[in-house]
Amino acid sequence: MASSTVQTTHLMQTYGRLPVAFVRGEGAYLEDADGKRYLDALTGLAVAGLGHAHPRVTQAIAEQAATLLHTSNLYEIPKQAELADKLCAVSGMDRVFFGNSGAEANEAAIKIARLHGHKKGIKSPTVVVTDSSFHGRTMATLTATGNRKVQAGFEPLLRGFVRVPYNDVEAVQQIADNNPDVVAILVEPVQGEGGIKIPANDYLNKLRSICDANDWLLMLDEVQTGNGRTGTYFAYQQCGIMPDVVATAKGLGNGVPIGACLAWGRAAELMQPGNHGSTFGGNPLVCAAAIAVVDTINEEGLAARAAVLGERMLERFNTLLQGNNDVVDIRGKGLMIAIELAQDCAGLVTQALERGLLINVTQGNVVRLLPPLTMSDAEADQIVDGVAALISGS
Ligand SMILES: *Cc1c(COP(=O)(O)O)cnc(C)c1O
């Protein structure tokens, strides 16, 4: 890996980087400058859901780049309108705002919640958020995030948030009974950074009921869970409910920066001209790429494929790791998979890298896998075998 060592003196030291740089990718594989290949069970953190250098996305980007990169939201952008149509068709939502990241998608959601509150005459509209959540690194989204490490050093945080434990409906009901300033709840259907925490099957349904009873907006952060990853296009579609607001990003562009805030019903009518905007948001280039992504996920049934692959991997992990006392839990939804260990295991990331396997460890002791939806059965098995061997110390 020596030839991959990069001079980083002039980069702000915001990241702890692994000593490797990739020069190309194809499908489930990345390659470094020495020609070493790595099986990618992380996909740049749930971004390259279709795998690297997907031909259809590549072609859409190349054609659009040769035609027109950017105009402005001062003008009509047909590709943006087309992408919004496709996202609404697949989700049942009504309107979409495009930004450039997950944090921006959540910012739009939080701003919609505040508009909803002010429209009702609430002067300090408050959003319910959860412990161990992750919503981004902007000031509003880091305030919403339930992780002190993300917030520390950036105080004062914003007002207008109140926190409850994740997967605790009773705590939300108590806030509903006591806090008249609350206007919305913002929650991940499965917590990603928080350690692939999967709530009770009816968690979102119960939150929907509380929102209905109190005129709150149910706002789902599907930045990581969206775009087919958990087995349906959006995770909430497994609950038979409609949220008022959905934020998504990561897998939507397969690597081009795009985020989207989708809104439904009355929530879709709150933003008015002049309320919000983004110079790059939804430009022709990123929308052309995202159209190719959404079409590919839908036409190839990749959400259902993610569910099948996820089941396959969980089963194989259960078999291979049976009786291993270091393993506390094996869980997943579609292709968000976690092996929780009894002790910290951050060192496994480097060991996996040496063996040509890309994985992630979150929360210190949770091996997190976010592999591509397009991988073969054999590639899925190879990931499981590699991870199980690392965990077993073999
Ligand atoms: C990654 C992530 C974000 C932040 O997305 P960025 O594109 O990094 O701003 C927000 N919410 C969730 C659930 C995420 O996983």
Short mmCIF file of C-alpha atoms and ligand atoms in Angstrom, two decimals:
data_model
loop_
_atom_site.label_atom_id
_atom_site.label_comp_id
_atom_site.label_asym_id
_atom_site.label_seq_id
_atom_site.Cartn_x
_atom_site.Cartn_y
_atom_site.Cartn_z
CA MET A 1 0.00 0.00 0.00
CA ALA A 2 3.08 2.25 0.08
CA SER A 3 2.46 3.79 -3.33
CA SER A 4 -1.00 4.82 -2.16
CA THR A 5 0.34 7.07 0.60
CA VAL A 6 -0.91 10.58 -0.02
CA GLN A 7 0.44 13.92 1.18
CA THR A 8 -2.39 15.45 3.24
CA THR A 9 -0.69 18.49 4.80
CA HIS A 10 -3.01 20.97 3.14
CA LEU A 11 -6.24 19.12 3.91
CA MET A 12 -8.15 20.05 7.03
CA GLN A 13 -7.71 17.15 9.37
CA THR A 14 -11.38 16.27 9.55
CA TYR A 15 -11.01 12.56 8.74
CA GLY A 16 -9.08 9.62 10.10
CA ARG A 17 -8.19 8.04 6.78
CA LEU A 18 -7.07 4.49 6.04
CA PRO A 19 -3.73 4.29 4.18
CA VAL A 20 -5.15 3.36 0.79
CA ALA A 21 -6.37 5.24 -2.29
CA PHE A 22 -8.49 3.67 -4.98
CA VAL A 23 -7.98 4.48 -8.63
CA ARG A 24 -10.89 2.65 -10.25
CA GLY A 25 -13.95 0.60 -9.49
CA GLU A 26 -16.18 -1.92 -11.19
CA GLY A 27 -19.31 -3.45 -9.69
CA ALA A 28 -18.57 -4.71 -6.19
CA TYR A 29 -14.81 -4.13 -6.56
CA LEU A 30 -12.38 -1.25 -6.06
CA GLU A 31 -8.76 -1.28 -7.20
CA ASP A 32 -5.72 0.58 -5.82
CA ALA A 33 -2.72 1.95 -7.73
CA ASP A 34 -0.85 -1.34 -7.29
CA GLY A 35 -3.65 -3.24 -9.00
CA LYS A 36 -4.81 -4.86 -5.76
CA ARG A 37 -8.56 -5.51 -5.79
CA TYR A 38 -10.90 -5.00 -2.85
CA LEU A 39 -14.39 -6.43 -2.42
CA ASP A 40 -16.45 -3.44 -1.35
CA ALA A 41 -18.91 -4.28 1.42
CA LEU A 42 -19.37 -0.60 2.28
CA THR A 43 -19.95 1.21 -1.08
CA GLY A 44 -18.68 4.56 0.19
CA LEU A 45 -21.19 4.39 3.00
CA ALA A 46 -24.31 3.23 1.16
CA VAL A 47 -23.66 5.49 -1.82
CA ALA A 48 -22.72 3.19 -4.71
CA GLY A 49 -25.78 0.97 -4.31
CA LEU A 50 -25.59 -0.07 -7.97
CA GLY A 51 -21.88 -0.81 -7.64
CA HIS A 52 -18.99 1.19 -9.06
CA ALA A 53 -18.92 2.51 -12.62
CA HIS A 54 -22.43 1.23 -13.34
CA PRO A 55 -22.73 1.44 -17.15
CA ARG A 56 -26.16 3.01 -17.21
CA VAL A 57 -25.24 5.71 -14.69
CA THR A 58 -21.92 6.32 -16.44
CA GLN A 59 -23.68 6.75 -19.77
CA ALA A 60 -26.28 9.14 -18.32
CA ILE A 61 -23.53 11.28 -16.75
CA ALA A 62 -21.39 11.28 -19.91
CA GLU A 63 -24.30 12.24 -22.16
CA GLN A 64 -25.48 14.98 -19.81
CA ALA A 65 -21.93 16.32 -19.29
CA ALA A 66 -21.53 16.61 -23.05
CA THR A 67 -24.88 18.43 -23.30
CA LEU A 68 -25.37 20.73 -20.29
CA LEU A 69 -24.04 20.58 -16.73
CA HIS A 70 -25.78 23.43 -15.01
CA THR A 71 -28.30 26.16 -15.61
CA SER A 72 -29.97 27.55 -12.50
CA ASN A 73 -33.13 27.13 -10.49
CA LEU A 74 -34.05 30.52 -11.96
CA TYR A 75 -35.12 28.45 -14.99
CA GLU A 76 -37.13 25.32 -15.64
CA ILE A 77 -35.00 22.16 -15.31
CA PRO A 78 -36.83 19.33 -17.12
CA LYS A 79 -34.53 16.59 -15.75
CA GLN A 80 -35.23 17.83 -12.20
CA ALA A 81 -38.98 17.71 -12.79
CA GLU A 82 -38.64 14.23 -14.33
CA LEU A 83 -36.66 12.95 -11.33
CA ALA A 84 -39.24 14.42 -8.93
CA ASP A 85 -42.00 12.63 -10.88
CA LYS A 86 -40.15 9.34 -10.61
CA LEU A 87 -39.44 9.72 -6.87
CA CYS A 88 -43.07 10.61 -6.18
CA ALA A 89 -44.29 7.68 -8.28
CA VAL A 90 -42.14 5.22 -6.36
CA SER A 91 -42.87 6.71 -2.91
CA GLY A 92 -46.42 8.09 -3.02
CA MET A 93 -45.07 11.50 -1.94
CA ASP A 94 -46.24 14.74 -3.63
CA ARG A 95 -43.35 17.21 -4.02
CA VAL A 96 -39.54 17.20 -3.90
CA PHE A 97 -36.82 19.75 -3.08
CA PHE A 98 -33.32 18.88 -4.27
CA GLY A 99 -30.13 19.72 -2.38
CA ASN A 100 -26.65 18.21 -2.56
CA SER A 101 -26.34 16.00 0.52
CA GLY A 102 -28.13 14.17 3.27
CA ALA A 103 -27.60 17.01 5.71
CA GLU A 104 -29.23 19.44 3.29
CA ALA A 105 -32.19 17.10 2.78
CA ASN A 106 -32.68 17.06 6.57
CA GLU A 107 -32.21 20.84 6.77
CA ALA A 108 -35.09 21.21 4.34
CA ALA A 109 -37.18 18.85 6.49
CA ILE A 110 -36.43 20.85 9.65
CA LYS A 111 -37.32 24.10 7.87
CA ILE A 112 -40.61 22.56 6.71
CA ALA A 113 -41.36 21.56 10.33
CA ARG A 114 -40.75 25.14 11.46
CA LEU A 115 -43.02 26.52 8.72
CA HIS A 116 -45.68 24.04 9.83
CA GLY A 117 -45.33 25.28 13.42
CA HIS A 118 -45.41 28.98 12.61
CA LYS A 119 -48.47 28.45 10.42
CA LYS A 120 -50.18 27.09 13.54
CA GLY A 121 -49.05 30.11 15.58
CA ILE A 122 -46.37 28.25 17.54
CA LYS A 123 -43.50 30.69 18.15
CA SER A 124 -40.82 28.13 19.12
CA PRO A 125 -41.60 25.09 16.98
CA THR A 126 -39.83 22.03 18.37
CA VAL A 127 -38.81 18.79 16.67
CA VAL A 128 -38.58 15.47 18.52
CA VAL A 129 -35.32 13.62 17.76
CA THR A 130 -33.80 10.42 19.15
CA ASP A 131 -30.74 9.14 21.00
CA SER A 132 -27.93 7.67 18.86
CA SER A 133 -29.37 9.21 15.70
CA PHE A 134 -27.28 10.73 12.92
CA HIS A 135 -28.68 13.47 10.70
CA GLY A 136 -25.60 15.32 9.40
CA ARG A 137 -22.94 17.92 10.20
CA THR A 138 -24.61 21.27 9.54
CA MET A 139 -25.60 23.24 12.64
CA ALA A 140 -29.26 22.18 12.57
CA THR A 141 -28.56 18.56 11.69
CA LEU A 142 -25.73 18.14 14.22
CA THR A 143 -28.08 19.57 16.84
CA ALA A 144 -30.66 16.95 15.79
CA THR A 145 -27.99 14.23 15.91
CA GLY A 146 -27.97 12.13 19.09
CA ASN A 147 -24.21 11.87 19.47
CA ARG A 148 -22.21 14.24 21.69
CA LYS A 149 -19.04 13.60 19.67
CA VAL A 150 -20.70 15.19 16.65
CA GLN A 151 -21.80 18.24 18.67
CA ALA A 152 -18.83 18.86 20.98
CA GLY A 153 -16.97 22.08 20.26
CA PHE A 154 -19.73 23.55 18.13
CA GLU A 155 -21.94 25.00 20.85
CA PRO A 156 -24.18 26.93 21.04
CA LEU A 157 -26.46 24.36 19.47
CA LEU A 158 -29.78 25.36 17.97
CA ARG A 159 -32.97 25.62 19.96
CA GLY A 160 -36.10 23.75 19.00
CA PHE A 161 -35.19 20.10 19.54
CA VAL A 162 -36.21 17.66 22.24
CA ARG A 163 -34.71 14.19 22.55
CA VAL A 164 -36.18 10.77 23.36
CA PRO A 165 -34.68 7.25 23.40
CA TYR A 166 -34.91 5.44 20.05
CA ASN A 167 -37.66 2.84 19.69
CA ASP A 168 -39.48 4.26 22.74
CA VAL A 169 -43.05 5.18 21.83
CA GLU A 170 -44.03 5.89 25.44
CA ALA A 171 -41.39 8.65 25.69
CA VAL A 172 -42.82 10.30 22.57
CA GLN A 173 -46.35 10.06 23.98
CA GLN A 174 -45.20 11.75 27.19
CA ILE A 175 -43.79 14.65 25.17
CA ALA A 176 -47.07 14.85 23.27
CA ASP A 177 -48.88 15.12 26.59
CA ASN A 178 -46.60 17.81 27.98
CA ASN A 179 -45.02 19.94 25.26
CA PRO A 180 -47.38 22.05 23.14
CA ASP A 181 -44.46 23.46 21.08
CA VAL A 182 -43.74 20.17 19.34
CA VAL A 183 -44.59 20.18 15.63
CA ALA A 184 -42.76 17.16 14.19
CA ILE A 185 -40.65 14.11 14.83
CA LEU A 186 -37.50 13.35 12.83
CA VAL A 187 -36.35 9.73 12.96
CA GLU A 188 -34.41 7.10 11.00
CA PRO A 189 -36.42 3.92 10.14
CA VAL A 190 -33.20 2.01 10.93
CA GLN A 191 -30.35 3.84 12.66
CA GLY A 192 -27.25 3.54 10.48
CA GLU A 193 -24.38 5.36 12.20
CA GLY A 194 -26.02 4.44 15.50
CA GLY A 195 -25.14 0.78 14.86
CA ILE A 196 -27.85 -0.61 12.52
CA LYS A 197 -30.45 -0.32 15.25
CA ILE A 198 -33.73 -1.83 14.03
CA PRO A 199 -36.83 -0.70 15.95
CA ALA A 200 -39.99 -2.73 16.64
CA ASN A 201 -41.96 -3.54 13.47
CA ASP A 202 -44.77 -1.18 14.46
CA TYR A 203 -42.55 1.69 15.68
CA LEU A 204 -43.24 3.94 12.69
CA ASN A 205 -46.93 3.03 12.75
CA LYS A 206 -47.21 4.13 16.37
CA LEU A 207 -45.28 7.33 15.68
CA ARG A 208 -47.69 7.97 12.78
CA SER A 209 -50.63 7.66 15.17
CA ILE A 210 -49.09 10.09 17.67
CA CYS A 211 -48.34 12.55 14.86
CA ASP A 212 -51.94 12.30 13.62
CA ALA A 213 -53.39 12.82 17.08
CA ASN A 214 -51.23 15.92 17.69
CA ASP A 215 -50.99 17.49 14.22
CA TRP A 216 -47.23 16.80 14.05
CA LEU A 217 -45.31 15.97 10.89
CA LEU A 218 -43.75 12.50 10.72
CA MET A 219 -40.36 13.15 9.10
CA LEU A 220 -38.18 10.17 8.17
CA ASP A 221 -34.45 10.40 7.60
CA GLU A 222 -34.00 7.82 4.83
CA VAL A 223 -30.61 9.16 3.78
CA GLN A 224 -29.04 5.75 4.43
CA THR A 225 -32.10 3.43 4.37
CA GLY A 226 -33.54 4.77 1.11
CA ASN A 227 -33.08 3.87 -2.54
CA GLY A 228 -33.75 0.16 -2.18
CA ARG A 229 -31.27 -0.65 0.55
CA THR A 230 -33.63 -2.15 3.14
CA GLY A 231 -35.76 -4.21 0.73
CA THR A 232 -38.27 -1.62 -0.48
CA TYR A 233 -37.55 1.66 -2.26
CA PHE A 234 -37.98 3.45 1.08
CA ALA A 235 -37.97 1.60 4.40
CA TYR A 236 -41.33 3.05 5.53
CA GLN A 237 -43.02 1.18 2.68
CA GLN A 238 -42.70 -1.99 4.78
CA CYS A 239 -45.02 -0.45 7.40
CA GLY A 240 -47.97 0.55 5.23
CA ILE A 241 -47.86 4.18 6.40
CA MET A 242 -47.22 7.50 4.69
CA PRO A 243 -44.76 9.94 6.28
CA ASP A 244 -45.23 13.68 5.82
CA VAL A 245 -41.58 14.28 4.94
CA VAL A 246 -38.78 11.98 3.74
CA ALA A 247 -35.12 12.99 3.42
CA THR A 248 -32.86 10.91 1.20
CA ALA A 249 -29.42 11.20 -0.42
CA LYS A 250 -26.52 8.67 -0.35
CA GLY A 251 -27.68 5.95 -2.79
CA LEU A 252 -29.78 8.34 -4.89
CA GLY A 253 -26.88 9.48 -7.08
CA ASN A 254 -24.66 6.37 -6.90
CA GLY A 255 -21.77 8.79 -6.30
CA VAL A 256 -22.87 12.15 -7.69
CA PRO A 257 -23.79 14.52 -4.84
CA ILE A 258 -27.56 14.80 -4.59
CA GLY A 259 -30.03 14.95 -1.72
CA ALA A 260 -33.79 15.14 -1.82
CA CYS A 261 -36.49 16.21 0.61
CA LEU A 262 -39.85 14.69 -0.31
CA ALA A 263 -43.08 15.97 1.20
CA TRP A 264 -46.65 14.74 1.21
CA GLY A 265 -50.06 16.38 1.48
CA ARG A 266 -50.17 19.64 3.48
CA ALA A 267 -46.42 19.38 4.21
CA ALA A 268 -45.78 19.59 0.46
CA GLU A 269 -47.42 23.03 0.25
CA LEU A 270 -45.49 24.80 3.03
CA MET A 271 -42.42 25.87 1.02
CA GLN A 272 -43.19 28.90 -1.12
CA PRO A 273 -41.06 30.86 -3.64
CA GLY A 274 -38.20 32.52 -1.78
CA ASN A 275 -38.35 30.21 1.27
CA HIS A 276 -35.50 27.93 0.37
CA GLY A 277 -32.97 27.20 -2.35
CA SER A 278 -29.64 25.81 -3.45
CA THR A 279 -27.44 26.96 -6.33
CA PHE A 280 -26.37 23.45 -7.37
CA GLY A 281 -29.46 21.65 -6.08
CA GLY A 282 -31.03 19.40 -8.70
CA ASN A 283 -28.91 20.56 -11.60
CA PRO A 284 -29.13 18.71 -14.94
CA LEU A 285 -26.01 16.59 -14.31
CA VAL A 286 -26.97 15.11 -10.95
CA CYS A 287 -30.59 14.65 -11.97
CA ALA A 288 -29.59 12.73 -15.11
CA ALA A 289 -27.50 10.41 -12.94
CA ALA A 290 -30.23 9.97 -10.32
CA ILE A 291 -32.86 9.24 -13.00
CA ALA A 292 -30.63 6.40 -14.21
CA VAL A 293 -30.31 5.17 -10.62
CA VAL A 294 -34.04 5.24 -9.83
CA ASP A 295 -34.91 3.60 -13.17
CA THR A 296 -32.33 0.87 -12.65
CA ILE A 297 -33.49 0.11 -9.10
CA ASN A 298 -37.11 -0.12 -10.29
CA GLU A 299 -36.64 -1.95 -13.60
CA GLU A 300 -34.23 -4.51 -12.15
CA GLY A 301 -36.17 -5.05 -8.92
CA LEU A 302 -33.08 -4.22 -6.88
CA ALA A 303 -34.97 -3.41 -3.66
CA ALA A 304 -36.45 -6.91 -3.60
CA ARG A 305 -33.03 -8.27 -4.51
CA ALA A 306 -31.56 -6.42 -1.49
CA ALA A 307 -34.09 -8.19 0.74
CA VAL A 308 -33.15 -11.61 -0.68
CA LEU A 309 -29.41 -10.96 -0.44
CA GLY A 310 -29.78 -9.63 3.10
CA GLU A 311 -31.62 -12.76 4.23
CA ARG A 312 -28.99 -14.92 2.56
CA MET A 313 -26.16 -13.09 4.32
CA LEU A 314 -27.84 -13.18 7.75
CA GLU A 315 -28.47 -16.91 7.42
CA ARG A 316 -24.87 -17.59 6.44
CA PHE A 317 -23.54 -15.40 9.28
CA ASN A 318 -25.75 -17.24 11.74
CA THR A 319 -24.37 -20.56 10.54
CA LEU A 320 -20.71 -19.53 10.44
CA LEU A 321 -20.71 -17.61 13.73
CA GLN A 322 -22.91 -20.01 15.70
CA GLY A 323 -21.50 -20.58 19.18
CA ASN A 324 -19.00 -17.70 18.89
CA ASN A 325 -19.07 -16.08 22.33
CA ASP A 326 -17.72 -12.75 21.00
CA VAL A 327 -20.85 -12.27 18.91
CA VAL A 328 -23.61 -10.42 20.78
CA ASP A 329 -26.04 -10.04 17.89
CA ILE A 330 -26.38 -10.55 14.14
CA ARG A 331 -29.05 -8.32 12.61
CA GLY A 332 -30.03 -6.55 9.45
CA LYS A 333 -32.72 -5.17 7.20
CA GLY A 334 -32.03 -5.80 3.54
CA LEU A 335 -28.44 -4.81 2.90
CA MET A 336 -27.90 -2.92 6.15
CA ILE A 337 -26.19 -5.62 8.15
CA ALA A 338 -24.55 -5.58 11.58
CA ILE A 339 -22.52 -8.02 13.61
CA GLU A 340 -22.37 -6.67 17.14
CA LEU A 341 -19.41 -7.93 19.14
CA ALA A 342 -18.85 -8.06 22.89
CA GLN A 343 -15.73 -5.87 22.67
CA ASP A 344 -14.35 -3.03 20.57
CA CYS A 345 -13.28 -4.25 17.16
CA ALA A 346 -12.16 -1.17 15.20
CA GLY A 347 -8.95 -3.06 14.32
CA LEU A 348 -10.95 -5.40 12.08
CA VAL A 349 -11.23 -2.66 9.46
CA THR A 350 -7.47 -2.65 8.80
CA GLN A 351 -7.24 -6.42 8.93
CA ALA A 352 -10.04 -6.66 6.37
CA LEU A 353 -8.33 -4.06 4.18
CA GLU A 354 -5.15 -6.13 4.13
CA ARG A 355 -7.23 -9.09 2.96
CA GLY A 356 -8.87 -7.03 0.21
CA LEU A 357 -12.21 -6.50 1.92
CA LEU A 358 -13.80 -3.14 2.74
CA ILE A 359 -15.96 -3.05 5.88
CA ASN A 360 -16.85 -0.50 8.53
CA VAL A 361 -17.05 -0.53 12.31
CA THR A 362 -19.44 1.87 14.01
CA GLN A 363 -20.10 2.52 17.71
CA GLY A 364 -16.77 0.82 18.46
CA ASN A 365 -18.09 -2.75 18.47
CA VAL A 366 -20.51 -3.08 15.55
CA VAL A 367 -19.25 -4.39 12.20
CA ARG A 368 -21.40 -2.61 9.61
CA LEU A 369 -21.90 -3.86 6.07
CA LEU A 370 -23.56 -1.83 3.30
CA PRO A 371 -22.71 -3.81 0.17
CA PRO A 372 -24.00 -3.10 -3.36
CA LEU A 373 -27.54 -4.16 -4.30
CA THR A 374 -26.19 -5.48 -7.61
CA MET A 375 -23.72 -8.02 -6.21
CA SER A 376 -23.95 -11.71 -7.09
CA ASP A 377 -24.82 -14.48 -4.63
CA ALA A 378 -21.16 -15.54 -4.78
CA GLU A 379 -19.96 -12.04 -3.90
CA ALA A 380 -22.41 -11.88 -0.98
CA ASP A 381 -21.12 -15.25 0.27
CA GLN A 382 -17.53 -14.10 -0.14
CA ILE A 383 -18.21 -11.03 2.03
CA VAL A 384 -19.81 -13.16 4.75
CA ASP A 385 -17.01 -15.73 4.67
CA GLY A 386 -14.38 -12.97 4.86
CA VAL A 387 -16.05 -11.13 7.73
CA ALA A 388 -16.81 -14.33 9.65
CA ALA A 389 -13.17 -15.42 9.32
CA LEU A 390 -11.97 -12.06 10.66
CA ILE A 391 -14.36 -12.22 13.61
CA SER A 392 -13.33 -15.81 14.34
CA GLY A 393 -9.68 -14.75 14.23
CA SER A 394 -8.88 -17.14 11.41
C1 LIG B 1 -25.00 9.97 6.06
C2 LIG B 1 -26.25 10.39 6.74
C3 LIG B 1 -26.63 11.74 6.82
C4 LIG B 1 -25.75 12.87 6.33
O1 LIG B 1 -25.57 12.81 4.95
P1 LIG B 1 -24.43 13.76 4.28
O2 LIG B 1 -24.63 13.52 2.81
O3 LIG B 1 -23.12 13.29 4.79
O4 LIG B 1 -24.73 15.16 4.67
C5 LIG B 1 -27.85 12.05 7.40
N1 LIG B 1 -28.65 11.08 7.87
C6 LIG B 1 -28.33 9.78 7.82
C7 LIG B 1 -29.27 8.75 8.35
C8 LIG B 1 -27.11 9.38 7.26
O5 LIG B 1 -26.78 8.09 7.24
#
